[in-house]
Amino acid sequence: MKILHVVNHTKKLNGNVHAAVDLACAQSALGHEVFVCSGTGDFDQLLYENNVGVINVEFRRNASSLVKSILLLRQIIKNRKIEIVHAHMMLSAIISWFSSRFLKASFVTTAHNAFERSSLLMGLGDRVIAVSENVKKTMIKKGIREAKIRTVLNGTIGAARLKSLNKEGRILERGSIMFIGGLHPRKGVIDLINAYDKIFRLGETPRLYIVGEGPHRREYESFCRTLSSNGNITFLGPTDDPLSLLRFADIFVLASHADPAPLVLAEARQAGCAIIGTRVDGIPELLNGGKSGILVRAGDVLELAEAMSSLTHNVSNLRTWKENSQIDIEFLNIERVARATLDVYYEIYK
């Protein structure tokens, strides 16, 4: 099958891009002819190494650029005899829909960020892939017909993107608590910091590493300076090699207020961490409904602190939850995602 994935760009530190790149490489490994069409980015070499064709087309939001992109993408689909066009972002979905009309190619979208208003545009697909059951429910509420939505839960274990890394040179304190993600309110970083400060006052507590970048980093760093635990909190900045850092952590915490199906949970489970996550969006699904990680209410700092304390101050409990993180972990592998996505393609293959 000839497959064209369309994304606005292939820059690192973007979950949508990571998911698309992982999927493209896995589909190529299964014997399909796969291309990625995007603006220039960071993953071109990785895609080449995994026999994925790279087609650079700049996507901009002004009218003249949109028309040019549509015409160019249409020619690519026609000349290369593409059979499936798969868009992963709102702008790329609009361009792909216009480009694939009246050609033989079928059109698929993946709804990654259903909480965004513009995610309704992903309903343009002949099939819409939801990255979790919660995302599916959200898309139905937005007015997308249930008959065209298919759920393929995110997974990234075994992805070519991660195999090529694992070279992060930083040495951290072992047995730490870690967060990896964007530094903005949706990720609940302030909740995590407040909860950590509470357990820090109880006695000896592992160091907290906050890994990531975002518009609120300075605000969060300033807030930490007002806390007694400040000396035990380290902001590491962004990383494109999460597994190399996660090997130093005993506990991974994701206190998100909204998070459709974060790839980092699969990575933290692969690293063998005990996991604490919130009961929002796709997080419970990635943690087996609470079998593979402790679930707490989003925004409840006290409950989060109690969960963290139950791991930091109870070695037996920590060991149990590290073991629990491995329950059914094989389901989060990228080959399962690739094959399930191909099944969706075959439903509409012309």
Coordinates of C-alpha atoms in Angstrom, one line a residue:
M1 CA 0.0 0.0 0.0
K2 CA 1.2 3.5 -0.8
I3 CA 0.7 5.8 2.2
L4 CA 1.3 9.5 2.6
H5 CA 1.4 11.0 6.1
V6 CA 0.9 14.8 6.1
V7 CA 2.0 17.0 9.0
N8 CA 2.6 20.7 9.2
H9 CA 6.3 20.1 10.2
T10 CA 8.5 17.4 11.6
K11 CA 10.1 19.3 14.5
K12 CA 11.0 17.5 17.7
L13 CA 9.2 17.9 21.0
N14 CA 5.8 17.8 19.5
G15 CA 3.7 14.7 20.4
N16 CA 1.7 14.8 17.2
V17 CA 4.9 14.7 15.1
H18 CA 6.4 11.9 17.3
A19 CA 3.3 9.8 16.8
A20 CA 3.2 10.4 13.0
V21 CA 7.0 9.7 12.6
D22 CA 6.7 6.5 14.8
L23 CA 3.8 5.3 12.7
A24 CA 5.4 6.0 9.4
C25 CA 8.6 4.1 10.3
A26 CA 6.6 1.1 11.7
Q27 CA 4.4 0.9 8.5
S28 CA 7.5 1.0 6.4
A29 CA 9.0 -1.9 8.4
L30 CA 5.8 -3.9 7.7
G31 CA 6.5 -3.6 4.0
H32 CA 4.5 -0.7 2.8
E33 CA 5.7 2.2 0.7
V34 CA 5.4 5.2 3.0
F35 CA 6.1 8.9 2.6
V36 CA 5.9 11.9 5.0
C37 CA 5.0 15.2 3.5
S38 CA 5.7 18.2 5.7
G39 CA 7.7 21.4 6.2
T40 CA 11.3 20.9 7.0
G41 CA 12.0 19.5 10.4
D42 CA 14.2 17.4 12.6
F43 CA 13.3 13.8 11.6
D44 CA 14.2 13.7 7.9
Q45 CA 17.4 11.7 8.5
L46 CA 15.5 9.2 10.7
L47 CA 12.8 8.8 8.1
Y48 CA 15.4 8.2 5.3
E49 CA 17.1 5.6 7.5
N50 CA 13.8 3.7 7.9
N51 CA 13.0 3.8 4.1
V52 CA 10.3 6.5 4.5
G53 CA 10.3 9.0 1.7
V54 CA 10.5 12.6 2.7
I55 CA 8.6 15.3 0.7
N56 CA 9.1 18.9 1.8
V57 CA 6.2 21.2 1.3
E58 CA 5.9 24.3 3.4
F59 CA 2.4 24.8 4.9
R60 CA 1.4 28.3 5.8
R61 CA -1.9 29.8 6.8
N62 CA -2.2 32.6 4.3
A63 CA -4.6 32.1 1.3
S64 CA -2.0 32.2 -1.5
S65 CA 0.3 29.7 0.3
L66 CA -2.7 27.4 1.0
V67 CA -3.7 27.2 -2.6
K68 CA -0.2 26.6 -3.7
S69 CA 0.2 23.8 -1.1
I70 CA -3.1 22.2 -2.1
L71 CA -2.1 22.1 -5.8
L72 CA 1.4 20.8 -5.1
L73 CA 0.1 18.1 -2.7
R74 CA -2.5 17.1 -5.2
Q75 CA 0.2 16.6 -7.9
I76 CA 2.2 14.5 -5.4
I77 CA -0.7 12.2 -4.6
K78 CA -1.5 11.8 -8.3
N79 CA 2.1 11.3 -9.6
R80 CA 3.1 8.8 -6.8
K81 CA -0.2 7.0 -7.0
I82 CA -0.8 7.4 -3.3
E83 CA -3.6 5.2 -2.0
I84 CA -4.0 6.5 1.6
V85 CA -3.5 10.2 2.7
H86 CA -3.2 10.4 6.4
A87 CA -3.3 13.9 8.1
H88 CA -2.2 14.5 11.7
M89 CA -2.8 18.2 12.3
M90 CA -5.7 20.6 11.6
L91 CA -3.9 22.6 8.8
S92 CA -2.6 19.5 7.1
A93 CA -6.1 18.0 7.3
I94 CA -7.6 21.0 5.4
I95 CA -4.9 20.9 2.7
S96 CA -5.1 17.1 2.4
W97 CA -8.9 17.1 2.1
F98 CA -8.8 19.5 -0.8
S99 CA -5.8 17.8 -2.4
S100 CA -7.3 14.3 -2.3
R101 CA -10.8 15.1 -3.6
F102 CA -11.8 13.3 -6.8
L103 CA -8.5 11.2 -6.8
K104 CA -8.3 7.5 -6.0
A105 CA -6.7 8.1 -2.6
S106 CA -8.7 7.6 0.5
F107 CA -8.4 10.2 3.3
V108 CA -7.7 9.4 7.0
T109 CA -7.2 11.8 9.9
T110 CA -5.9 11.3 13.4
A111 CA -7.5 13.3 16.2
H112 CA -4.6 13.9 18.6
N113 CA -5.8 17.0 20.5
A114 CA -9.5 16.7 20.8
F115 CA -9.7 19.4 23.4
E116 CA -8.8 22.0 20.8
R117 CA -11.8 23.7 19.2
S118 CA -10.4 23.3 15.7
S119 CA -10.2 19.5 16.2
L120 CA -13.6 19.4 14.6
L121 CA -11.8 19.7 11.3
M122 CA -10.4 16.2 11.7
G123 CA -13.9 15.0 10.9
L124 CA -13.1 15.7 7.2
G125 CA -11.5 12.3 7.0
D126 CA -13.2 9.3 5.4
R127 CA -12.2 7.7 8.7
V128 CA -11.1 9.5 11.9
I129 CA -8.7 7.7 14.2
A130 CA -9.1 8.6 17.9
V131 CA -6.0 8.1 20.0
S132 CA -8.1 6.9 22.9
E133 CA -11.7 6.0 23.7
N134 CA -12.0 9.2 25.6
V135 CA -11.0 11.1 22.5
K136 CA -13.6 9.2 20.5
K137 CA -16.3 10.3 22.9
T138 CA -15.2 13.9 22.6
M139 CA -15.2 13.8 18.8
I140 CA -18.7 12.3 18.9
K141 CA -19.9 15.2 21.1
K142 CA -18.4 17.6 18.6
G143 CA -20.7 16.2 16.0
I144 CA -18.5 13.6 14.2
R145 CA -20.5 10.6 13.2
E146 CA -19.5 7.6 15.4
A147 CA -19.7 5.3 12.3
K148 CA -16.5 6.9 10.9
I149 CA -14.4 7.0 14.1
R150 CA -12.0 4.2 15.0
T151 CA -10.0 4.1 18.2
V152 CA -6.3 3.2 18.0
L153 CA -4.7 3.7 21.5
N154 CA -1.3 5.4 21.3
G155 CA 1.8 3.3 21.8
T156 CA 5.4 3.9 21.1
I157 CA 7.5 1.1 22.6
G158 CA 9.9 -0.2 19.9
A159 CA 9.6 2.9 17.8
A160 CA 12.5 3.7 15.5
R161 CA 12.6 7.2 16.9
L162 CA 13.5 5.9 20.4
K163 CA 15.8 3.1 19.2
S164 CA 18.0 5.8 17.5
L165 CA 18.4 7.7 20.8
N166 CA 19.2 6.4 24.2
K167 CA 22.4 8.5 24.2
E168 CA 21.5 11.3 26.7
G169 CA 24.8 12.1 28.5
R170 CA 23.4 13.7 31.6
I171 CA 23.9 11.9 34.9
L172 CA 21.1 12.4 37.4
E173 CA 20.4 11.3 41.0
R174 CA 19.0 7.8 40.9
G175 CA 15.6 7.0 42.5
S176 CA 14.2 10.4 41.6
I177 CA 10.7 11.7 40.8
M178 CA 10.3 12.9 37.2
F179 CA 7.9 14.8 35.0
I180 CA 8.5 15.1 31.2
G181 CA 6.2 17.3 29.1
G182 CA 5.3 20.8 28.1
L183 CA 5.5 23.5 30.7
H184 CA 2.0 25.0 30.5
P185 CA -1.1 24.8 32.7
R186 CA -2.7 21.9 30.9
K187 CA 0.0 19.6 32.2
G188 CA -0.7 20.4 35.9
V189 CA 2.9 21.3 36.6
I190 CA 2.0 23.6 39.5
D191 CA -0.1 20.9 41.1
L192 CA 2.9 18.6 40.9
I193 CA 5.2 21.2 42.5
N194 CA 2.8 21.9 45.3
A195 CA 2.3 18.2 46.0
Y196 CA 6.0 17.7 46.0
D197 CA 6.5 20.5 48.5
K198 CA 4.0 18.9 50.8
I199 CA 5.8 15.5 50.9
F200 CA 9.2 17.3 51.1
R201 CA 8.2 18.6 54.5
L202 CA 7.6 15.0 55.7
G203 CA 11.2 14.1 55.6
E204 CA 13.8 12.7 53.2
T205 CA 12.4 12.9 49.7
P206 CA 13.9 12.0 46.3
R207 CA 14.8 14.9 44.0
L208 CA 12.2 16.1 41.6
Y209 CA 13.3 16.6 38.0
I210 CA 11.0 18.7 35.7
V211 CA 12.0 18.0 32.1
G212 CA 10.5 20.1 29.3
E213 CA 10.1 23.5 27.9
G214 CA 7.2 25.9 27.5
P215 CA 5.9 29.5 27.9
H216 CA 5.5 29.1 31.6
R217 CA 9.0 27.8 32.6
R218 CA 10.2 31.1 34.1
E219 CA 6.9 31.4 36.0
Y220 CA 7.3 27.9 37.4
E221 CA 10.9 28.4 38.3
S222 CA 10.1 31.6 40.1
F223 CA 7.3 29.9 42.0
C224 CA 9.7 27.1 43.2
R225 CA 12.0 29.7 44.6
T226 CA 9.3 30.6 47.2
L227 CA 9.1 27.0 48.5
S228 CA 11.1 25.2 51.1
S229 CA 11.7 22.4 48.6
N230 CA 13.3 24.6 46.0
G231 CA 16.8 23.2 46.5
N232 CA 15.4 19.7 45.7
I233 CA 13.7 20.7 42.4
T234 CA 15.7 20.8 39.2
F235 CA 14.4 22.1 35.8
L236 CA 16.4 20.2 33.1
G237 CA 14.9 21.8 30.0
P238 CA 13.8 19.8 27.0
T239 CA 15.0 16.4 25.9
D240 CA 14.4 14.3 22.8
D241 CA 15.7 11.2 24.6
P242 CA 13.3 10.5 27.4
L243 CA 14.3 6.9 28.0
S244 CA 17.9 8.0 28.9
L245 CA 16.6 10.3 31.6
L246 CA 13.8 8.0 32.8
R247 CA 16.3 5.3 33.8
F248 CA 17.2 7.5 36.7
A249 CA 13.6 7.8 38.0
D250 CA 11.7 5.5 40.3
I251 CA 8.5 7.5 40.0
F252 CA 7.0 9.3 37.0
V253 CA 4.1 11.8 37.6
L254 CA 1.8 13.2 35.1
A255 CA -0.7 15.6 36.8
S256 CA -2.4 16.7 33.6
H257 CA -5.8 18.5 33.4
A258 CA -6.2 17.5 29.8
D259 CA -4.1 14.9 27.9
P260 CA -5.6 12.8 25.1
A261 CA -3.1 9.9 25.1
P262 CA 0.4 11.0 26.1
L263 CA 3.2 9.0 24.6
V264 CA 5.4 9.7 27.6
L265 CA 3.4 7.2 29.7
A266 CA 4.4 4.4 27.4
E267 CA 8.0 5.6 27.7
A268 CA 7.8 5.8 31.5
R269 CA 6.3 2.3 31.7
Q270 CA 9.0 1.0 29.4
A271 CA 11.6 2.5 31.7
G272 CA 10.1 0.6 34.7
C273 CA 8.9 3.6 36.7
A274 CA 6.0 3.6 39.1
I275 CA 3.4 5.8 37.6
I276 CA 1.0 8.4 39.0
G277 CA -1.4 10.0 36.5
T278 CA -4.7 11.9 36.6
R279 CA -8.1 10.5 35.7
V280 CA -8.5 12.6 32.5
D281 CA -8.8 11.8 28.8
G282 CA -6.7 8.9 27.7
I283 CA -4.4 8.6 30.8
P284 CA -6.5 5.9 32.5
E285 CA -6.5 3.8 29.3
L286 CA -2.7 4.0 29.0
L287 CA -2.5 2.8 32.7
N288 CA -5.0 -0.1 32.3
G289 CA -7.7 1.7 34.2
G290 CA -5.4 2.0 37.3
K291 CA -3.8 -1.5 37.2
S292 CA -0.6 -0.2 35.8
G293 CA -0.4 3.2 37.6
I294 CA -2.0 5.1 40.5
L295 CA -4.8 7.4 39.3
V296 CA -5.8 10.6 41.1
R297 CA -8.2 13.4 40.5
A298 CA -6.9 16.2 38.3
G299 CA -6.3 19.4 40.3
D300 CA -6.4 17.6 43.7
V301 CA -3.0 18.5 45.2
L302 CA -3.7 16.7 48.5
E303 CA -4.6 13.4 46.8
L304 CA -1.6 13.7 44.5
A305 CA 0.7 14.4 47.5
E306 CA -0.7 11.3 49.3
A307 CA -0.1 9.1 46.2
M308 CA 3.5 10.4 45.9
S309 CA 4.1 9.9 49.6
S310 CA 2.8 6.3 49.5
L311 CA 5.7 5.6 47.0
T312 CA 8.5 7.7 48.4
H313 CA 8.0 6.6 52.0
N314 CA 7.1 2.9 51.4
V315 CA 9.7 0.8 49.6
S316 CA 7.4 -2.2 49.3
N317 CA 4.6 -0.1 47.8
L318 CA 7.1 1.5 45.4
R319 CA 8.3 -1.9 44.3
T320 CA 4.8 -3.2 43.7
W321 CA 3.8 -0.2 41.5
K322 CA 7.0 -0.5 39.5
E323 CA 6.0 -4.1 38.8
N324 CA 2.5 -3.1 38.1
S325 CA 3.7 -0.7 35.4
Q326 CA 4.7 -3.8 33.4
I327 CA 1.3 -5.3 33.3
D328 CA 0.2 -5.8 29.7
I329 CA 2.9 -3.4 28.6
E330 CA 3.3 -5.2 25.3
F331 CA 0.0 -3.6 24.2
L332 CA 1.8 -0.2 24.0
N333 CA 4.2 -1.3 21.2
I334 CA 4.3 0.6 17.9
E335 CA 3.7 -2.5 15.7
R336 CA 0.3 -2.9 17.3
V337 CA -0.5 0.7 16.5
A338 CA 0.8 0.3 12.9
R339 CA -1.3 -2.8 12.2
A340 CA -4.4 -1.4 13.8
T341 CA -4.0 1.7 11.7
L342 CA -3.6 -0.4 8.6
D343 CA -6.9 -2.2 9.4
V344 CA -8.6 1.3 9.3
Y345 CA -7.0 2.0 5.9
Y346 CA -8.3 -1.3 4.5
E347 CA -11.9 -0.4 5.5
I348 CA -11.9 2.4 3.0
Y349 CA -9.1 1.3 0.5
K350 CA -10.4 2.1 -3.0

